[in-house]
Coordinates of C-alpha atoms in Angstrom, one line a residue:
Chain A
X28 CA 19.1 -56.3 -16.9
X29 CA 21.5 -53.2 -15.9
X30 CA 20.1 -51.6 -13.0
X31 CA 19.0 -47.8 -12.9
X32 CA 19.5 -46.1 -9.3
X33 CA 19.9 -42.8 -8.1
X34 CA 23.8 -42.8 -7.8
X35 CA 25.8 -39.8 -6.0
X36 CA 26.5 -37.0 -7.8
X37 CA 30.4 -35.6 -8.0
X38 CA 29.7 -31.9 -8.2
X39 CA 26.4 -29.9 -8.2
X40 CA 23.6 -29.7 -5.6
X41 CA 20.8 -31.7 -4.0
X42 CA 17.6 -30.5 -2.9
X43 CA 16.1 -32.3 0.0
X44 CA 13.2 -32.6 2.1
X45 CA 10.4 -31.7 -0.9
X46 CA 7.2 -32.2 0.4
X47 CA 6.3 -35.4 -1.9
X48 CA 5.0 -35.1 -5.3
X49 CA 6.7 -31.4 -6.0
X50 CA 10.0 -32.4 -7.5
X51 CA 8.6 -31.6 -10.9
X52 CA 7.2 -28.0 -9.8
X53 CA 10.6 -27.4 -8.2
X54 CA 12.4 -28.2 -11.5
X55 CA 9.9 -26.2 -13.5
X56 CA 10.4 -23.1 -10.7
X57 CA 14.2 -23.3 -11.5
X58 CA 13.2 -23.4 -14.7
X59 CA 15.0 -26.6 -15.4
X60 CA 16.3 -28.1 -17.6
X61 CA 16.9 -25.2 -20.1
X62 CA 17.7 -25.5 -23.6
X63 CA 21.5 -25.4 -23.3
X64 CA 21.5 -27.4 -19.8
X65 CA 23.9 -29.9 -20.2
X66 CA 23.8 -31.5 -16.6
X67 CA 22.1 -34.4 -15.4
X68 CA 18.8 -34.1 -13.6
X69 CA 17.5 -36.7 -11.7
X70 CA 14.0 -36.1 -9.7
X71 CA 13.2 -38.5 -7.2
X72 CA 9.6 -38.9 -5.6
X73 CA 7.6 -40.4 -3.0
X74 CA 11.2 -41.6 -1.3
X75 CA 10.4 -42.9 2.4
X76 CA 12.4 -40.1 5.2
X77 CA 12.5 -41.0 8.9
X78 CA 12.0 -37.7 9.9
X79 CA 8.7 -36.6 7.7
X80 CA 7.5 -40.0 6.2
X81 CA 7.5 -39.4 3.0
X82 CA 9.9 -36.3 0.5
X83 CA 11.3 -35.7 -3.0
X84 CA 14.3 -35.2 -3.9
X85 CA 16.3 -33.2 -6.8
X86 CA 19.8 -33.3 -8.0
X87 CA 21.4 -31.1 -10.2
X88 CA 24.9 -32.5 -11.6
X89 CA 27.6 -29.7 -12.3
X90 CA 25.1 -26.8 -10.9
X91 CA 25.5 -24.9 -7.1
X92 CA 22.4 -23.1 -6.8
X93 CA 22.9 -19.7 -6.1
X94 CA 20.6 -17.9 -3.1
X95 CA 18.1 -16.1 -5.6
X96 CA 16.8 -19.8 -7.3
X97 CA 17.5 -21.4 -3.6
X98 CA 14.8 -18.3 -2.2
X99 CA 12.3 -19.5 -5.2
X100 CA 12.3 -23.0 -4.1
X101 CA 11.0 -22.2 -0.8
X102 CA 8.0 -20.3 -1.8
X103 CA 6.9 -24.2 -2.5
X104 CA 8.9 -26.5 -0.6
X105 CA 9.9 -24.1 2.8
X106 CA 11.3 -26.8 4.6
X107 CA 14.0 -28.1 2.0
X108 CA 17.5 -28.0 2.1
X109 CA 20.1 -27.3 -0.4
X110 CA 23.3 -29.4 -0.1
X111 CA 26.1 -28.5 -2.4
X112 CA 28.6 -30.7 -3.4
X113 CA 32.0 -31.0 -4.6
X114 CA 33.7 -34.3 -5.3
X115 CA 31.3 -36.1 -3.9
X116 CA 32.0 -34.1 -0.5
X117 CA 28.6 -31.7 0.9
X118 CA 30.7 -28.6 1.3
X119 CA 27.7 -26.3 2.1
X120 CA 24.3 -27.7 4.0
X121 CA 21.7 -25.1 4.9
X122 CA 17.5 -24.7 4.7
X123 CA 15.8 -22.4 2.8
X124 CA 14.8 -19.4 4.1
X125 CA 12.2 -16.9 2.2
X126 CA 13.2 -13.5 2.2
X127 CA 11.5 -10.4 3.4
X128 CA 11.0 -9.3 0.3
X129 CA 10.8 -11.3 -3.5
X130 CA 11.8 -9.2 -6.5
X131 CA 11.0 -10.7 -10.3
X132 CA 10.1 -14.2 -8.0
X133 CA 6.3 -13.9 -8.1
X134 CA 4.9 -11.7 -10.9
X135 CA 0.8 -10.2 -9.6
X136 CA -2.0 -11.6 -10.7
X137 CA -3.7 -8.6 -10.3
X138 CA -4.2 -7.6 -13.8
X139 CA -5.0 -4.0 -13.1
X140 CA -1.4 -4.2 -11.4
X141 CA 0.7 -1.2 -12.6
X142 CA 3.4 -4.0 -12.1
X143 CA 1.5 -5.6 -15.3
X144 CA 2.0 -2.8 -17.8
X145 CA 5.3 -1.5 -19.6
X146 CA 6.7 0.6 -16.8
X147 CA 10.0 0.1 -16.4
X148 CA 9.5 -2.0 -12.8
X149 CA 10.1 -5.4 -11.6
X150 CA 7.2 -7.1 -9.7
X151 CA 7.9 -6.9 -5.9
X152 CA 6.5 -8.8 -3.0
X153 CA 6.4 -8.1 0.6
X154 CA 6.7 -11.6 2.4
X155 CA 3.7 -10.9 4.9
X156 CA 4.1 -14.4 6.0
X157 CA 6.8 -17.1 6.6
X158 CA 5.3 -20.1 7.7
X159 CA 2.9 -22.0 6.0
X160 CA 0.4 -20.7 4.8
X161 CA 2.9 -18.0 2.8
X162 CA 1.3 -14.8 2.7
X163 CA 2.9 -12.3 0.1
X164 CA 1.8 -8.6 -0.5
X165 CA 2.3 -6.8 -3.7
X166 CA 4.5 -4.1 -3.4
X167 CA 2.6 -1.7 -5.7
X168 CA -1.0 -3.2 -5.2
X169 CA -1.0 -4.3 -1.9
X170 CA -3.2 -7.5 -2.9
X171 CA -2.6 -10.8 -1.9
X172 CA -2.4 -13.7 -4.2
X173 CA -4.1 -16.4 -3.5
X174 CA -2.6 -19.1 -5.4
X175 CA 1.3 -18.3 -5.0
X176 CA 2.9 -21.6 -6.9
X177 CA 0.2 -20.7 -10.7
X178 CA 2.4 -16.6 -10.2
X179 CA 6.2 -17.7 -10.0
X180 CA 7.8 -16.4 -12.8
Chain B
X154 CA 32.1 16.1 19.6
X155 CA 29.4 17.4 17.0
X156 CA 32.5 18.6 14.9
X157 CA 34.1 15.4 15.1
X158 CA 31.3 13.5 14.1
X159 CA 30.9 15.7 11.5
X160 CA 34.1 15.4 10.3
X161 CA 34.4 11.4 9.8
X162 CA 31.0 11.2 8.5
X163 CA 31.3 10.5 4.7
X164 CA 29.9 13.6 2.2
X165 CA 27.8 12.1 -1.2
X166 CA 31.0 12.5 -2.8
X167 CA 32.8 9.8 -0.7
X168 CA 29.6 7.6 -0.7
X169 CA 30.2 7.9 -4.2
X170 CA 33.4 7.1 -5.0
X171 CA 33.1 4.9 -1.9
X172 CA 35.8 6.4 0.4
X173 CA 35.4 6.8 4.2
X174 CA 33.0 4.5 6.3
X175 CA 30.4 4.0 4.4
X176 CA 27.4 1.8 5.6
X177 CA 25.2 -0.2 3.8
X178 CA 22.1 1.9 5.1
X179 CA 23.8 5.2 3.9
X180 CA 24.4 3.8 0.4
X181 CA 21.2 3.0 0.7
X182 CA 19.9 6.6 1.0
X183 CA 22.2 7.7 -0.9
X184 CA 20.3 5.8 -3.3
X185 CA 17.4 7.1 -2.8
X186 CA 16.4 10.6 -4.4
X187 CA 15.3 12.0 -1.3
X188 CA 16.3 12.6 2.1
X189 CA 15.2 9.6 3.8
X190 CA 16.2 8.4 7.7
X191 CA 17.3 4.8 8.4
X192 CA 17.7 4.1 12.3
X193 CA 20.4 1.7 13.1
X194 CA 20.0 -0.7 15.8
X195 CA 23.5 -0.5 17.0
X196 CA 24.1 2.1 19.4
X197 CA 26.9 4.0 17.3
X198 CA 26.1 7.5 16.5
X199 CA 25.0 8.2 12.0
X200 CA 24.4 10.7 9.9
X201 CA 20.9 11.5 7.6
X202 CA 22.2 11.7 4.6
X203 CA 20.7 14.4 1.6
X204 CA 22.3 13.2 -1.3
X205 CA 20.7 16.0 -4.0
X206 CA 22.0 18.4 -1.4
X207 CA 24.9 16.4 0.0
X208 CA 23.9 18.3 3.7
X209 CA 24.1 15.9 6.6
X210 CA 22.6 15.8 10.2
X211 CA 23.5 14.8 13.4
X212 CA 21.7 12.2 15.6
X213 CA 19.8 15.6 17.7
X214 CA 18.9 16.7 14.6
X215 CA 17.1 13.4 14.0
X216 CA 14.7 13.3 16.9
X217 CA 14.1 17.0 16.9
X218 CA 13.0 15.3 12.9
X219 CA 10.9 12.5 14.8
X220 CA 9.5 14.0 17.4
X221 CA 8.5 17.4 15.4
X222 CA 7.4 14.5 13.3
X223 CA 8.4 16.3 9.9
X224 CA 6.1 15.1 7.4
X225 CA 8.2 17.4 5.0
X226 CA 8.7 15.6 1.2
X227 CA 6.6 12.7 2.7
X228 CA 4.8 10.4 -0.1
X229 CA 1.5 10.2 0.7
X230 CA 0.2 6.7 -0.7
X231 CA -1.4 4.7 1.2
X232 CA -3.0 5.9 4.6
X233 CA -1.1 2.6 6.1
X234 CA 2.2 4.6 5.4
X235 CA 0.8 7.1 8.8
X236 CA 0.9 6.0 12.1
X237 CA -1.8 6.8 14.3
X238 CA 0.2 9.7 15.5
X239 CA 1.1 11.2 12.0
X240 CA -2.7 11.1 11.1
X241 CA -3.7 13.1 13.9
X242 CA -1.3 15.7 13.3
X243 CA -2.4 16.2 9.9
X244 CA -6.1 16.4 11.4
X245 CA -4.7 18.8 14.0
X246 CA -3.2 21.3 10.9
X247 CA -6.6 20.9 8.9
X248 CA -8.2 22.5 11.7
X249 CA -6.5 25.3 11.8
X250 CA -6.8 25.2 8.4
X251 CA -10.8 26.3 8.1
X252 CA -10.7 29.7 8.4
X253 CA -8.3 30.2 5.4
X254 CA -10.1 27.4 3.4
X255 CA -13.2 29.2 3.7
X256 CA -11.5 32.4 2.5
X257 CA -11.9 34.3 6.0
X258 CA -8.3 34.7 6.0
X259 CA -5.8 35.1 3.6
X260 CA -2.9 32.7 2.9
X261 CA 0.4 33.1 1.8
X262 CA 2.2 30.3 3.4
X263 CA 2.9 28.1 -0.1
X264 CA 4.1 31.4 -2.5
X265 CA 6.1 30.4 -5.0
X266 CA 5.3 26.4 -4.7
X267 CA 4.1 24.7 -7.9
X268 CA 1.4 22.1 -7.8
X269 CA 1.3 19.5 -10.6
X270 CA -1.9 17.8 -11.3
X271 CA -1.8 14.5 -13.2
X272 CA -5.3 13.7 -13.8
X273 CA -5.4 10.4 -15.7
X274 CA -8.6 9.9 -15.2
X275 CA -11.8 12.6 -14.7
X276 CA -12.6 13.6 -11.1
X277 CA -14.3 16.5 -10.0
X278 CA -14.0 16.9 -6.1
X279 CA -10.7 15.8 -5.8
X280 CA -8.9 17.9 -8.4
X281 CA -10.8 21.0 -7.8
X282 CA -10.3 20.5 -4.0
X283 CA -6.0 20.3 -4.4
X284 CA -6.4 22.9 -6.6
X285 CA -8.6 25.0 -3.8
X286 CA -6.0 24.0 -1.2
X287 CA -3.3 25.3 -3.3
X288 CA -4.4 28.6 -4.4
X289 CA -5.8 29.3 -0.8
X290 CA -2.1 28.7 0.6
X291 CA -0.7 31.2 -2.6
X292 CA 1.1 28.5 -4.3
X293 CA -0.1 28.1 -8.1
X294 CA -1.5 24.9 -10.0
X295 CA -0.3 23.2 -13.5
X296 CA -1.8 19.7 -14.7
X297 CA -3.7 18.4 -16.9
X298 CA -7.3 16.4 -16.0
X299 CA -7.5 13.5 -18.6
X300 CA -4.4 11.9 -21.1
X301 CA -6.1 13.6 -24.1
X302 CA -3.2 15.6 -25.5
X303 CA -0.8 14.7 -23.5
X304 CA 2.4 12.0 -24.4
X305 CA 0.7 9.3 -22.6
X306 CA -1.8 9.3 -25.6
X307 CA 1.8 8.5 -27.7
X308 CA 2.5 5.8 -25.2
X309 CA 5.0 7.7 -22.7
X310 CA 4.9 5.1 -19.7
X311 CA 4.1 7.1 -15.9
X312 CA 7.8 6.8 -15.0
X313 CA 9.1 8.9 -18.0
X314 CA 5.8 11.4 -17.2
X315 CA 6.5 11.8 -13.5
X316 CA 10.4 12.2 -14.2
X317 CA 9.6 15.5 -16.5
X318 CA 6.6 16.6 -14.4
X319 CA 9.1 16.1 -11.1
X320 CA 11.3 18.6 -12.7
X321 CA 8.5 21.1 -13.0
X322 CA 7.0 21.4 -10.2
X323 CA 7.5 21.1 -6.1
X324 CA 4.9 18.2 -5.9
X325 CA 2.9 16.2 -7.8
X326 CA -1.0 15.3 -7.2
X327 CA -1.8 11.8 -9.3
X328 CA -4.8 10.0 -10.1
X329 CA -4.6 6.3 -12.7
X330 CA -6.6 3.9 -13.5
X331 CA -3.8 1.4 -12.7
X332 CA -3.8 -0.1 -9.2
X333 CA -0.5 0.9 -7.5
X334 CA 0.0 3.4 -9.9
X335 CA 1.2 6.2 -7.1
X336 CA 3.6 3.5 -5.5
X337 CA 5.5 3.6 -8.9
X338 CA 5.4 7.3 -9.0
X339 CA 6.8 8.1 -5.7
X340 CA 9.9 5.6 -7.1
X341 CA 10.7 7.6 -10.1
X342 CA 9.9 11.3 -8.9
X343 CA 12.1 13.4 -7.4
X344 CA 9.5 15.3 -5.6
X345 CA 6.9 14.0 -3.1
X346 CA 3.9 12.0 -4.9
X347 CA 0.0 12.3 -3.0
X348 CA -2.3 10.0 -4.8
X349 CA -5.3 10.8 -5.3
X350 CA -6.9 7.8 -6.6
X351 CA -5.0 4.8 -7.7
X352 CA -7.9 2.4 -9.8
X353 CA -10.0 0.4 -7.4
X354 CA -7.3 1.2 -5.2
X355 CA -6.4 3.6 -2.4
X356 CA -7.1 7.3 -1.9
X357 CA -5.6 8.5 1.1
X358 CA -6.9 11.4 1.3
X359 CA -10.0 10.8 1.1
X360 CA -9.6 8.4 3.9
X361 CA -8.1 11.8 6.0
X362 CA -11.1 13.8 5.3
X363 CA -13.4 10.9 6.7
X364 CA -11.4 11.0 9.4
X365 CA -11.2 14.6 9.8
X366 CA -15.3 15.1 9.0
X367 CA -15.9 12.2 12.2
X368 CA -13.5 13.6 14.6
X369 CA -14.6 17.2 14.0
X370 CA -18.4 16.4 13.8
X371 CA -18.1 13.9 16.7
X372 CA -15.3 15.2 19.1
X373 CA -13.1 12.1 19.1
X374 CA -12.8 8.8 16.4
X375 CA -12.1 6.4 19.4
X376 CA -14.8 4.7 20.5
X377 CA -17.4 5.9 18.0
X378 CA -19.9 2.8 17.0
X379 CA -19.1 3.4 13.0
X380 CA -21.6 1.7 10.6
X381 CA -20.3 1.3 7.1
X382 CA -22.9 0.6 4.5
X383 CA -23.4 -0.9 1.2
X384 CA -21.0 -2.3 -0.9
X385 CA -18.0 -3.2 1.3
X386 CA -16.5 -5.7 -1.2
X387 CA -15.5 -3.9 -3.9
X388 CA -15.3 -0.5 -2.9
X389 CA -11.0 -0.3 -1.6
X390 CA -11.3 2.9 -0.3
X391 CA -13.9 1.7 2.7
X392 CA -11.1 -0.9 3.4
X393 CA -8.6 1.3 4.0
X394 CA -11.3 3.5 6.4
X395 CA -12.1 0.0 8.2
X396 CA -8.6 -0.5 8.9
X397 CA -8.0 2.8 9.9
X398 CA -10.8 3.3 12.0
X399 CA -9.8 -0.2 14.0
X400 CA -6.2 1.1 14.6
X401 CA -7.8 4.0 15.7
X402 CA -10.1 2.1 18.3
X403 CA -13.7 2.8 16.7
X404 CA -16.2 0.6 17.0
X405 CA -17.6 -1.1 13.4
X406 CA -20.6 -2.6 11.9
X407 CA -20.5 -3.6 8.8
X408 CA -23.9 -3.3 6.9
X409 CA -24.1 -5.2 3.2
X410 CA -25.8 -7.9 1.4
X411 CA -23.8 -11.3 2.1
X412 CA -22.4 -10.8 -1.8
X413 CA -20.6 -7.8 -1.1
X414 CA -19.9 -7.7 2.8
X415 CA -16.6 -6.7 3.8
X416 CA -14.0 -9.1 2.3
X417 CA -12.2 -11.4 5.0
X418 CA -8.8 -10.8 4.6
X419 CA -9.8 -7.2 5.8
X420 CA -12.2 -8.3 8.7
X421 CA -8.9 -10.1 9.8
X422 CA -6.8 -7.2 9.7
X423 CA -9.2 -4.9 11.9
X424 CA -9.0 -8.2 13.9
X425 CA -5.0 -7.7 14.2
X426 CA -5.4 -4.1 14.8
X427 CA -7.8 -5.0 18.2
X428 CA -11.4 -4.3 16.2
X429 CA -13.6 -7.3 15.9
X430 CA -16.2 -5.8 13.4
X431 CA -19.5 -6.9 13.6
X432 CA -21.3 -8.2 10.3
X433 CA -25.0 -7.4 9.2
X434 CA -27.6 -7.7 6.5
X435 CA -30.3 -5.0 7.8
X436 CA -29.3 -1.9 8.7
X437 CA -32.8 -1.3 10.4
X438 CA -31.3 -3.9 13.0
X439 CA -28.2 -1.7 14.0
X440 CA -29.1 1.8 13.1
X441 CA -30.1 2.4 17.3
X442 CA -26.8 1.9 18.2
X443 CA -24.7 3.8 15.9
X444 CA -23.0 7.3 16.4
X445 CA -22.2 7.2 12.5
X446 CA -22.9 5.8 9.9
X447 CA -21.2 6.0 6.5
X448 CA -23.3 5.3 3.4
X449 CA -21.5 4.1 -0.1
X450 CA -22.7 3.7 -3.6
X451 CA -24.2 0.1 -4.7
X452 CA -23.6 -0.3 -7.7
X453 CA -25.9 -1.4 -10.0
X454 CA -23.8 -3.7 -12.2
X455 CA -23.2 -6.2 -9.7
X456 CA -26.5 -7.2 -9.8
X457 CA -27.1 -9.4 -13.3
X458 CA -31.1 -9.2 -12.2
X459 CA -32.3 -6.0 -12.1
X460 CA -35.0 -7.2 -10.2
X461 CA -32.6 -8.2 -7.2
X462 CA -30.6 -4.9 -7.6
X463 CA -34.2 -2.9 -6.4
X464 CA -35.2 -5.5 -3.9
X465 CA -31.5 -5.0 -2.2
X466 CA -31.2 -1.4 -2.6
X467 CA -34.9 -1.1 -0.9
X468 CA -33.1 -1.9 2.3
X469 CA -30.3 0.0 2.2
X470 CA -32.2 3.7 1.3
X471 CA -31.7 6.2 4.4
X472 CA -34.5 8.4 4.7
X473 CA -36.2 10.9 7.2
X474 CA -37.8 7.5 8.5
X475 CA -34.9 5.2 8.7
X476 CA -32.8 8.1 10.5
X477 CA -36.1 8.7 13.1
X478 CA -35.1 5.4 14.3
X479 CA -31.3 6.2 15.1
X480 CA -29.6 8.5 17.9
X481 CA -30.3 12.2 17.6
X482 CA -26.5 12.8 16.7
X483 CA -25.8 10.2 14.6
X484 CA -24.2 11.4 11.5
X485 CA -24.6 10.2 8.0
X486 CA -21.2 10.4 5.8
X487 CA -21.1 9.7 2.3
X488 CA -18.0 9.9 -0.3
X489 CA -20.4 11.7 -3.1
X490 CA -21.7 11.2 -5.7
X491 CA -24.9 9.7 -4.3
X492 CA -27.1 8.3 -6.7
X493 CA -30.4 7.0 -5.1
X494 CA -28.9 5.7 -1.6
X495 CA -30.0 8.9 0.1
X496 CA -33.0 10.6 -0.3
X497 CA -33.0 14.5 -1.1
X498 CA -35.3 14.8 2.3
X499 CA -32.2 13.8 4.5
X500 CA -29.9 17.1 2.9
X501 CA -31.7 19.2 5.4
X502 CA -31.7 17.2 8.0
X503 CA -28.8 17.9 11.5
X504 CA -27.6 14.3 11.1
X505 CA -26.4 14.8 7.0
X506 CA -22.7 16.2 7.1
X507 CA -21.8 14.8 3.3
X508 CA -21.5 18.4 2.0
X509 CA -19.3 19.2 5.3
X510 CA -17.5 16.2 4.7
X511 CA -16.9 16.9 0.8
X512 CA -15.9 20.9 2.1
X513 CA -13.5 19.0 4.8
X514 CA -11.4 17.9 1.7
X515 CA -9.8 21.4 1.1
X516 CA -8.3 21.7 4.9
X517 CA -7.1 18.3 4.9
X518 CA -5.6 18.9 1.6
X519 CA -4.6 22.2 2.3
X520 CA -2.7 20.9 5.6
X521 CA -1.2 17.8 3.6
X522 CA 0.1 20.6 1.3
X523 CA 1.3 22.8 4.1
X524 CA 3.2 19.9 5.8
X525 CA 4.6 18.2 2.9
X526 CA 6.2 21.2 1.5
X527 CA 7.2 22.6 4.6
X528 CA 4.6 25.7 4.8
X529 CA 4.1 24.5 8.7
X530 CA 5.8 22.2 10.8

């Protein structure tokens, strides 16, 4: 029987250090795969690390992640890393950071929210806190969500 | 030196077509439709920069701006947007303010200002009382007091309605239904936004006059043992006074039923700010020790059992007897309308100020006014 493995990728990137079991959420924050996606996903999970026991992993053939999807993965998985690769090289290493502030990232839950009618505004959060537990503010509200991963957009 | 500096500082126009040495901070307030000031951490000397106007300022200019603390074209949303500082100026203007809101002198100080109302939804003490402020200071009024009529009943989003009104009028005075509302105003209006009610969410000036009514009635807000009463979950505008009232080093009790005490992200805020507020069922058990106490409104609707609504609000009625068991100078504040909380006995008593407090609304707005559009300084 041929044997299916997790093989390196040529070019793309790899997301590393998911806390285990959110490979899937990270996938569906990136929104991936979309209709037209043509690259090869492959979602690993519950993968023993020597460092923190037990993480997920993502890669995305033919895909660099660009800083705006890289700041939405670390609403949920703040310790992960992006690595980018080209020809099988990591050209670029570096952990997520959140931003100070998230624009069209986490929409309010807040239905009274003027961020929820048909002004002409994108929803805006101010990060209130980095480390975990994230704390966001709405920009126009002020309230907090409680349950950030159910409000990313 | 000045000249110099003047010199190789870039004009709108070069920010514009992006010649010179343009920063990202002054393309950033270029962006912006009013003057704003960005402080840069380097030590290298900058420029404010006015982009409708295209003037520019030198670094003296900007803390003669800070210290004078200019709250000229200021947008007054939230009360958090005022430091401690800021709020006490204001308070300081309002009081100078009294004489002219009581009509004892005359005014001329905002002649030829326009005042825009945008009254999206019906108040009574808060329109009339911009309106007072305005007319007392010889500016003049335009607005309307509900969307009947208007292009909002066509579907005209705020943004579009504040972008005509901003062209109007000097400043514009809004209340919505929609949480935040006044945040998105101040983003698309060219002139400076107060709110006056935004939903379930803040009202600033009211907050100010609170302020104002407890400083004036009391000598000082720090230090005062401030009991807040009734329901402190829902009502937003008591959160912002908790907060504010922490910063400002008050003492507070809170006084509700357990299912609408004061939320906990809040307590942890006055926490942050150096209050720890102290948490109560009875009032009966507290009301020795306070120097005020400010009543709110329980609303009926939170109760499904009608039964449970009169048993609560039993408890938390103030009357001649309640108040015979507090300090001679406490005062009692309320927001208005009262329904049932207070008894009519208490109006005549020396410890009710709500009618003072609801009058303190015209010199607070009247000195928000004066600052904002640059009637005083």
């Amino acid at each position: 029987m041929k044997e299916l493995k997790i093989q390196p990728i040529k070019n793309g990137s790899v997301i590393d250090h998911i806390p285990p079991g959110k490979a899937l959420k990270v996938l569906r924050i990136l929104s991936l795969p979309k209709k037209d996606t043509t690259s090869i996903i492959s979602a690993v999970m519950n993968v023993p690390s020597e460092t923190v026991g037990k993480k997920d992993i993502v890669k995305i053939e033919d895909k660099e992640l660009d800083p705006d999807e890289s700041d939405k993965v670390a609403l949920i998985a703040p310790h992960a890393t992006v690595n980018i690769i080209r020809d099988y090289e990591v050209i670029e290493k570096h952990a997520l950071s959140i931003p100070n502030e998230l624009v069209n990232i986490v929409k309010c839950p807040n239905p009274s929210c003027i961020s929820n009618s048909n002004e002409p505004i994108s929803p805006r959060f101010k990060v209130i806190s980095k480390r975990p537990p994230i704390k966001l503010r709405c920009y126009y509200c002020e309230r907090e969500p409680a349950d950030i991963e159910a409000q990313i957009i | 030196m000045l000249k110099d500096f003047n010199k190789e500082c870039p004009t709108v126009n070069d920010i514009a077509s992006k010649k010179g040495p343009v920063d990202q901070w002054q393309i950033a307030a270029f962006a912006r439709r009013r003057p704003r000031v960005q402080i840069p951490t380097g030590p290298h000397l900058f420029c404010i920069v006015f982009p409708r106007e295209g003037k520019r300022k030198d670094i003296n200019t900007l803390f003669a701006f800070r210290n004078s603390m200019n709250l000229i074209n200021k947008d007054v949303v939230s009360i958090k947007d005022f430091s401690n500082k800021e709020i006490g100026h204001v308070l300081n203007v309002a009081e100078k303010m009294i004489p002219v809101a009581q009509g004892a002198k005359k005014s001329e100080m905002l002649k030829g200002k326009l005042l825009a109302n945008l009254f999206f939804e019906p108040s009574t003490r808060t329109r009339l009382s911009f309106e007072t402020a305005m007319k007392r200071l010889g500016g003049k009024v335009i607005g309307f007091d509900s969307s009947k009529g208007t292009s909002i009943e066509k579907g005209e989003n705020i943004a579009d309605t504040v972008r005509v009104v901003s062209g109007y009028s000097d400043l514009i005075v809004i209340r919505h239904p929609y949480e935040g509302s006044a945040r998105l105003a101040a983003e698309f209006s060219k002139v400076p936004i107060i709110n006056a009610g935004d939903g379930a969410g803040r009202h600033p000036t009211q907050c100010l006059l609170d302020l104002f009514t407890i400083r004036k009635e009391k000598g000082a807000i720090e230090n005062q043992h401030v009991g807040l009463l009734g329901d402190l979950k829902y009502g937003r505008t008591t959160h912002s006074l908790a907060s504010v009232l922490a910063r400002m080093g008050a003492k507070l009790t809170c006084i509700a039923p357990q299912e609408l005490q004061l939320p906990k992200e809040i307590i942890e805020e006055c926490q942050e700010r150096g209050t720890e507020p102290k948490l109560m069922n009875r009032l009966e058990d507290e009301i020795k020790n306070l120097d005020v106490l400010y009543v709110t409104r329980i609303q009926k609707e939170r109760f499904p059992d009608p039964a449970e609504y009169k048993r609560i609000m039993s408890y938390y009625r103030i009357d001649k007897e309640v108040l015979g068991r507090g300090k001679k100078d406490l005062i009692v504040m309320h927001p208005l309308p009262r329904i049932t909380e207070i008894a009519s006995e208490v109006d005549s008593l020396p410890q009710a100020v709500y009618f003072k407090q609801a009058f303190n609304g015209v010199p607070v707005r009247m000195a928000l006014l004066a600052l904002i559009l640059g009637g005083i300084k």
